[in-house]
GROMACS .gro file of C-alpha atoms in nm:
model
  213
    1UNK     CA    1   2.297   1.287   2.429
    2UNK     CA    2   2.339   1.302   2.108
    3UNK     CA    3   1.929   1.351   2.045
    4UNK     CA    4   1.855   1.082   2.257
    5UNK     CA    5   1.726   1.046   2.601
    6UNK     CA    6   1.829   0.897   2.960
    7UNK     CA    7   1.599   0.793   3.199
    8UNK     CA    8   1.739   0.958   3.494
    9UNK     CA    9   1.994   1.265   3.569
   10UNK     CA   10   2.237   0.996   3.675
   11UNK     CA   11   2.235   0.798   3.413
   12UNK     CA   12   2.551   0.700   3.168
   13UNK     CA   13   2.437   0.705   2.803
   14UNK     CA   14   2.108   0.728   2.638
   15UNK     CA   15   1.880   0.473   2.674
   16UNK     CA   16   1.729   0.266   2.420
   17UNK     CA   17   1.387   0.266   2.594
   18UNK     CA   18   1.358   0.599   2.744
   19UNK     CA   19   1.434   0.771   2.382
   20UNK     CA   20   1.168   0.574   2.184
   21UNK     CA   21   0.931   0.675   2.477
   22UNK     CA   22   0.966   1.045   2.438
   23UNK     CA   23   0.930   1.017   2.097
   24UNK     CA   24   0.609   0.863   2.113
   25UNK     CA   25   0.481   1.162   2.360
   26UNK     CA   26   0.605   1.427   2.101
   27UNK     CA   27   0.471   1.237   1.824
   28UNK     CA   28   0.113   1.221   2.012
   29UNK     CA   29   0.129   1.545   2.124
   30UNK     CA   30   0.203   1.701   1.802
   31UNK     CA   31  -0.108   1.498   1.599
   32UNK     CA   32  -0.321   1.624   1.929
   33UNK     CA   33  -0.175   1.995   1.806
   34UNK     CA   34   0.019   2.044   2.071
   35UNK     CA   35   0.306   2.272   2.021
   36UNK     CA   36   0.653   2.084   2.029
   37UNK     CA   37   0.974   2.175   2.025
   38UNK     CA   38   1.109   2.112   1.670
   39UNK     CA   39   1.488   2.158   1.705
   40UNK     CA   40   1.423   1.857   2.021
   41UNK     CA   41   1.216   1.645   1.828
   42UNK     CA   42   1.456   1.682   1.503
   43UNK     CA   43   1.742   1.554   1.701
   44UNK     CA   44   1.542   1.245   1.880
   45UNK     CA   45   1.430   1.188   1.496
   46UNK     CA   46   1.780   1.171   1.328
   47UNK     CA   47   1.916   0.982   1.665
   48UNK     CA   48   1.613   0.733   1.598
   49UNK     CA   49   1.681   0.686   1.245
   50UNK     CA   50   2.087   0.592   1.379
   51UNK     CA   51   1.952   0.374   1.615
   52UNK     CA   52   1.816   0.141   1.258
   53UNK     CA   53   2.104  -0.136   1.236
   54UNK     CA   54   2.158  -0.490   1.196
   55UNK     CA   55   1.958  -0.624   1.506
   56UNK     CA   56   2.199  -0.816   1.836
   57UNK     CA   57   1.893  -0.998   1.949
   58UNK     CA   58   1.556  -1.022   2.004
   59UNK     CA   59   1.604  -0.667   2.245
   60UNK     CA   60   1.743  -0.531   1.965
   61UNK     CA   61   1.498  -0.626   1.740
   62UNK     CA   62   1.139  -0.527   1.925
   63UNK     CA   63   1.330  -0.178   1.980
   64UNK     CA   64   1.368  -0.104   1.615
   65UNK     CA   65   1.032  -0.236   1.568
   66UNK     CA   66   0.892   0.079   1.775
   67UNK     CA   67   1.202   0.283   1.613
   68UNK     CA   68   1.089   0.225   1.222
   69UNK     CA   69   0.698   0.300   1.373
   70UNK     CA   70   0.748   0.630   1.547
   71UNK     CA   71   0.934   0.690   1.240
   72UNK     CA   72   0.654   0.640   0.962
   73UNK     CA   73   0.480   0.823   1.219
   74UNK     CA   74   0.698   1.118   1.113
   75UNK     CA   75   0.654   1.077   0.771
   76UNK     CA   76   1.050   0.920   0.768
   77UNK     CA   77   1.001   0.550   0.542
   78UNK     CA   78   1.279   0.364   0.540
   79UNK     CA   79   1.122   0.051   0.396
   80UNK     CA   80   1.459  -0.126   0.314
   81UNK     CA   81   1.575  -0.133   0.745
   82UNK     CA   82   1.201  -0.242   0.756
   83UNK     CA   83   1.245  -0.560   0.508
   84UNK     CA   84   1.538  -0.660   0.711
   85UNK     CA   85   1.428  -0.649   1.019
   86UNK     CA   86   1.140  -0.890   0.878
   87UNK     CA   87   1.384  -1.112   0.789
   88UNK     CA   88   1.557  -1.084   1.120
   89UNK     CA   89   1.209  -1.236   1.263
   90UNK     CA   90   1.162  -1.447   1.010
   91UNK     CA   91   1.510  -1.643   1.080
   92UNK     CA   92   1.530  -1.532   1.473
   93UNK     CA   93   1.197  -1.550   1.642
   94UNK     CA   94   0.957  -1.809   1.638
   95UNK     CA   95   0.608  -1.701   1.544
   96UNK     CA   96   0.695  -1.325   1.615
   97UNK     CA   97   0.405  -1.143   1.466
   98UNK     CA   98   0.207  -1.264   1.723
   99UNK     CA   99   0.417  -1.030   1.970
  100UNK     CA  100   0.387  -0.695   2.012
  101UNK     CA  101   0.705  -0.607   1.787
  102UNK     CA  102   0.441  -0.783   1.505
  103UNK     CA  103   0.170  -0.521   1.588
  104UNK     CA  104   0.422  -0.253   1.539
  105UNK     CA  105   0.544  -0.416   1.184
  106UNK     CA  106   0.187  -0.411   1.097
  107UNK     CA  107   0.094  -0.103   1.188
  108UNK     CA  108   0.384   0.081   0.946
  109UNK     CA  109   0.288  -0.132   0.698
  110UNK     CA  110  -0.056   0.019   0.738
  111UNK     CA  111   0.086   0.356   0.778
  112UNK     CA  112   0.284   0.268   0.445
  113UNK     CA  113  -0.057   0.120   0.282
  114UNK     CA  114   0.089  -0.227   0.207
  115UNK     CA  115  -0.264  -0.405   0.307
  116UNK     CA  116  -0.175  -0.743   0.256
  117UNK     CA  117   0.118  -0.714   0.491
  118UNK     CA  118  -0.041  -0.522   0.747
  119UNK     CA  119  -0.387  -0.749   0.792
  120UNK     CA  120  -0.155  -1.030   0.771
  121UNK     CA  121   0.048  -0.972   1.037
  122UNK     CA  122  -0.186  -0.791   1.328
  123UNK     CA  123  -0.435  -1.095   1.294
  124UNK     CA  124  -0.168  -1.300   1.441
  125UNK     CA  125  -0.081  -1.094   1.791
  126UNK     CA  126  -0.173  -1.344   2.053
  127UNK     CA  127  -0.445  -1.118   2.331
  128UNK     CA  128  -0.339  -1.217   2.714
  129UNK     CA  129  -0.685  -1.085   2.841
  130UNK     CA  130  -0.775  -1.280   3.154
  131UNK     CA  131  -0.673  -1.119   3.480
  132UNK     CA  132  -0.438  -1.351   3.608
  133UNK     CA  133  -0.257  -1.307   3.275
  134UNK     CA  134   0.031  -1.071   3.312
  135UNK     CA  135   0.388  -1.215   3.320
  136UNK     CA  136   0.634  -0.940   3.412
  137UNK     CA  137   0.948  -0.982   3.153
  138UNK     CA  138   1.146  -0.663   3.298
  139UNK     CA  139   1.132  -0.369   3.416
  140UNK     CA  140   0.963  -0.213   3.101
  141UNK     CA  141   0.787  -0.531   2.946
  142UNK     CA  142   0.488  -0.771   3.062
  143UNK     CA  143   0.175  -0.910   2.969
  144UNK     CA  144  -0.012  -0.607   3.075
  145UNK     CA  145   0.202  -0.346   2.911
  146UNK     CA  146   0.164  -0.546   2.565
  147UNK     CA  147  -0.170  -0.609   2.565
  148UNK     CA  148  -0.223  -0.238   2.606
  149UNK     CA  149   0.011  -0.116   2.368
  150UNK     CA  150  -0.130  -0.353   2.123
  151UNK     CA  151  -0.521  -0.116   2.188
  152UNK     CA  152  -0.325   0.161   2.097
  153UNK     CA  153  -0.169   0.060   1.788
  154UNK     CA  154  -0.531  -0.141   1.669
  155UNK     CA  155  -0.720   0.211   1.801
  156UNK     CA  156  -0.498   0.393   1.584
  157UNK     CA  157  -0.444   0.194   1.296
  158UNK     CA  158  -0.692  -0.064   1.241
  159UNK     CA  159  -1.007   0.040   1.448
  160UNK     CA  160  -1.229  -0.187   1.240
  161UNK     CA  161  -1.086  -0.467   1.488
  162UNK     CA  162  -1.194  -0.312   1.793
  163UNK     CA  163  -1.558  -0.493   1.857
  164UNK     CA  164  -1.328  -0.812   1.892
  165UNK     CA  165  -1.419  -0.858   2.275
  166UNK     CA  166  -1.118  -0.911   2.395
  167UNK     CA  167  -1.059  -0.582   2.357
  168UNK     CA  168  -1.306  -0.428   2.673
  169UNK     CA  169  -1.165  -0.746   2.846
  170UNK     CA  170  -0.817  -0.589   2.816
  171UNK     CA  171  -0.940  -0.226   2.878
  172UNK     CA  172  -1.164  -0.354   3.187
  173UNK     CA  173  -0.864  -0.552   3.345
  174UNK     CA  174  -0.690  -0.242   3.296
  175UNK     CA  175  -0.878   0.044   3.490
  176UNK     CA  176  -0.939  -0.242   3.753
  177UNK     CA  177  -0.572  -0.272   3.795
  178UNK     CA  178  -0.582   0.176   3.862
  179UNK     CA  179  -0.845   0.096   4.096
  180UNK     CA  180  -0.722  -0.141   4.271
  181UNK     CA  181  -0.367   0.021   4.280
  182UNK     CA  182  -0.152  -0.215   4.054
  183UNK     CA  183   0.024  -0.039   3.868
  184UNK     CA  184   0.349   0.173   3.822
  185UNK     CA  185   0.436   0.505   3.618
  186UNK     CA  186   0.500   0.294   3.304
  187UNK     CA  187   0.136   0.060   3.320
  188UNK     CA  188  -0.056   0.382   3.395
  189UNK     CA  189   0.085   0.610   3.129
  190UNK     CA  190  -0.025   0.310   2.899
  191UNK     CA  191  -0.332   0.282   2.990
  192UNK     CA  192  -0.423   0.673   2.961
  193UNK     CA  193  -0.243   0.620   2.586
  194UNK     CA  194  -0.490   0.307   2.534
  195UNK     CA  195  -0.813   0.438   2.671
  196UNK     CA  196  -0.777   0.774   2.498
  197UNK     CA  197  -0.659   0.575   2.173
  198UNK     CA  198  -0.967   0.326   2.188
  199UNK     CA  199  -1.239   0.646   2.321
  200UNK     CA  200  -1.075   0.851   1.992
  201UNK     CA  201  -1.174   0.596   1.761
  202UNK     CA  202  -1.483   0.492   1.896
  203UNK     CA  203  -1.653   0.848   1.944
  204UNK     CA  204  -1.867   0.824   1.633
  205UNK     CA  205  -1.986   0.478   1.709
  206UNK     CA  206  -2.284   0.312   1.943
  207UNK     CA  207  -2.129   0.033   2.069
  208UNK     CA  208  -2.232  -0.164   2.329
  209UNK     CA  209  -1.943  -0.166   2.562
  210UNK     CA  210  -1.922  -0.110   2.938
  211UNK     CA  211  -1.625  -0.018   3.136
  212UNK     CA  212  -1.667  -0.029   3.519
  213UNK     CA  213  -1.488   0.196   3.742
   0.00000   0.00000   0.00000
């Protein structure tokens, strides 16, 4: 609808989540050199850059966060939605670049080459890495989801943080999870996105860290 996406046949509207989602796939896919559709991915951009507004709430908020990401992604800088939304933290959300919506700020700052802003703000995400730690917020959203998306952005964006340990705590409390059959579509798809992320930008380099399977 309208360049967006739904996450089912049946369902009324497009969906905030679903959209952002795809976008991220064709946006991978297309750095991987993938061939993708460009009259689809057009439309999903220009609904993605109507989705930018004055945030509701916080929902509001961590969804544009993704939104103004994807969309440096694909070379579309709208640095004035991205001030705002800052502010929106800033006066909304206590100590919100240590979410996940932070790591996304940072990264498009990074993407955008504003330094300052972007080591400022990624140093601050708070890592959930022991096993038991994985509060379920909704259907989309918990402690496990984060902490992976959070490898992905650092793997992409700021791989000189990744011999923080924490890091092959996450992944390791990740493929244990596969194993041991916790998961759902959404937890596994991250994890593939993560562990491909983190392998990518660790090819050329000797560390010494060991993941079990």
């Amino acid at each position: 609808v309208d360049g967006g996406f739904s996450p089912w046949p049946d369902y009324e509207g497009v969906s905030d989540y679903a959209s952002l989602y795809v976008l991220q796939f064709l946006t991978d896919a297309q750095s991987l050199g993938y061939e993708v559709p460009n009259v689809m991915l057009k439309k999903l951009l220009d609904w993605t850059r109507n989705f930018i507004k004055e945030p509701n709430d916080k929902y509001d908020a961590d969804m544009q966060a993704e939104a103004l990401y994807l969309l440096a992604r694909n070379s579309i800088v709208l640095t004035g939605q991205l001030s705002k939304l800052e502010d929106y933290f800033d006066n909304n959300v206590k100590n919100w670049a240590g979410t996940i919506s932070g790591a996304y700020i940072a990264s498009t700052y990074r993407l955008l080459q504003n330094e300052d802003k972007a080591q400022d703000i990624i140093k601050k995400f708070k890592v959930k890495a022991e096993k038991n730690d994985n509060q379920v917020y909704s259907d989309y959203d918990s402690d496990f989801v984060r902490n992976l998306t959070y490898i992905y952005l650092v793997s992409k964006h700021f791989p000189e943080m990744l011999n923080n340990p924490e890091i092959a705590k996450i992944i390791q409390n990740a493929i244990d999870n596969i194993v041991n059959k916790n998961y759902n579509t959404l937890s596994s798809a991250k994890t593939v996105l993560a562990v491909a992320a983190y392998s990518t930008a660790n090819k050329d380099k000797d560390d010494n860290i060991e993941i079990f399977i």
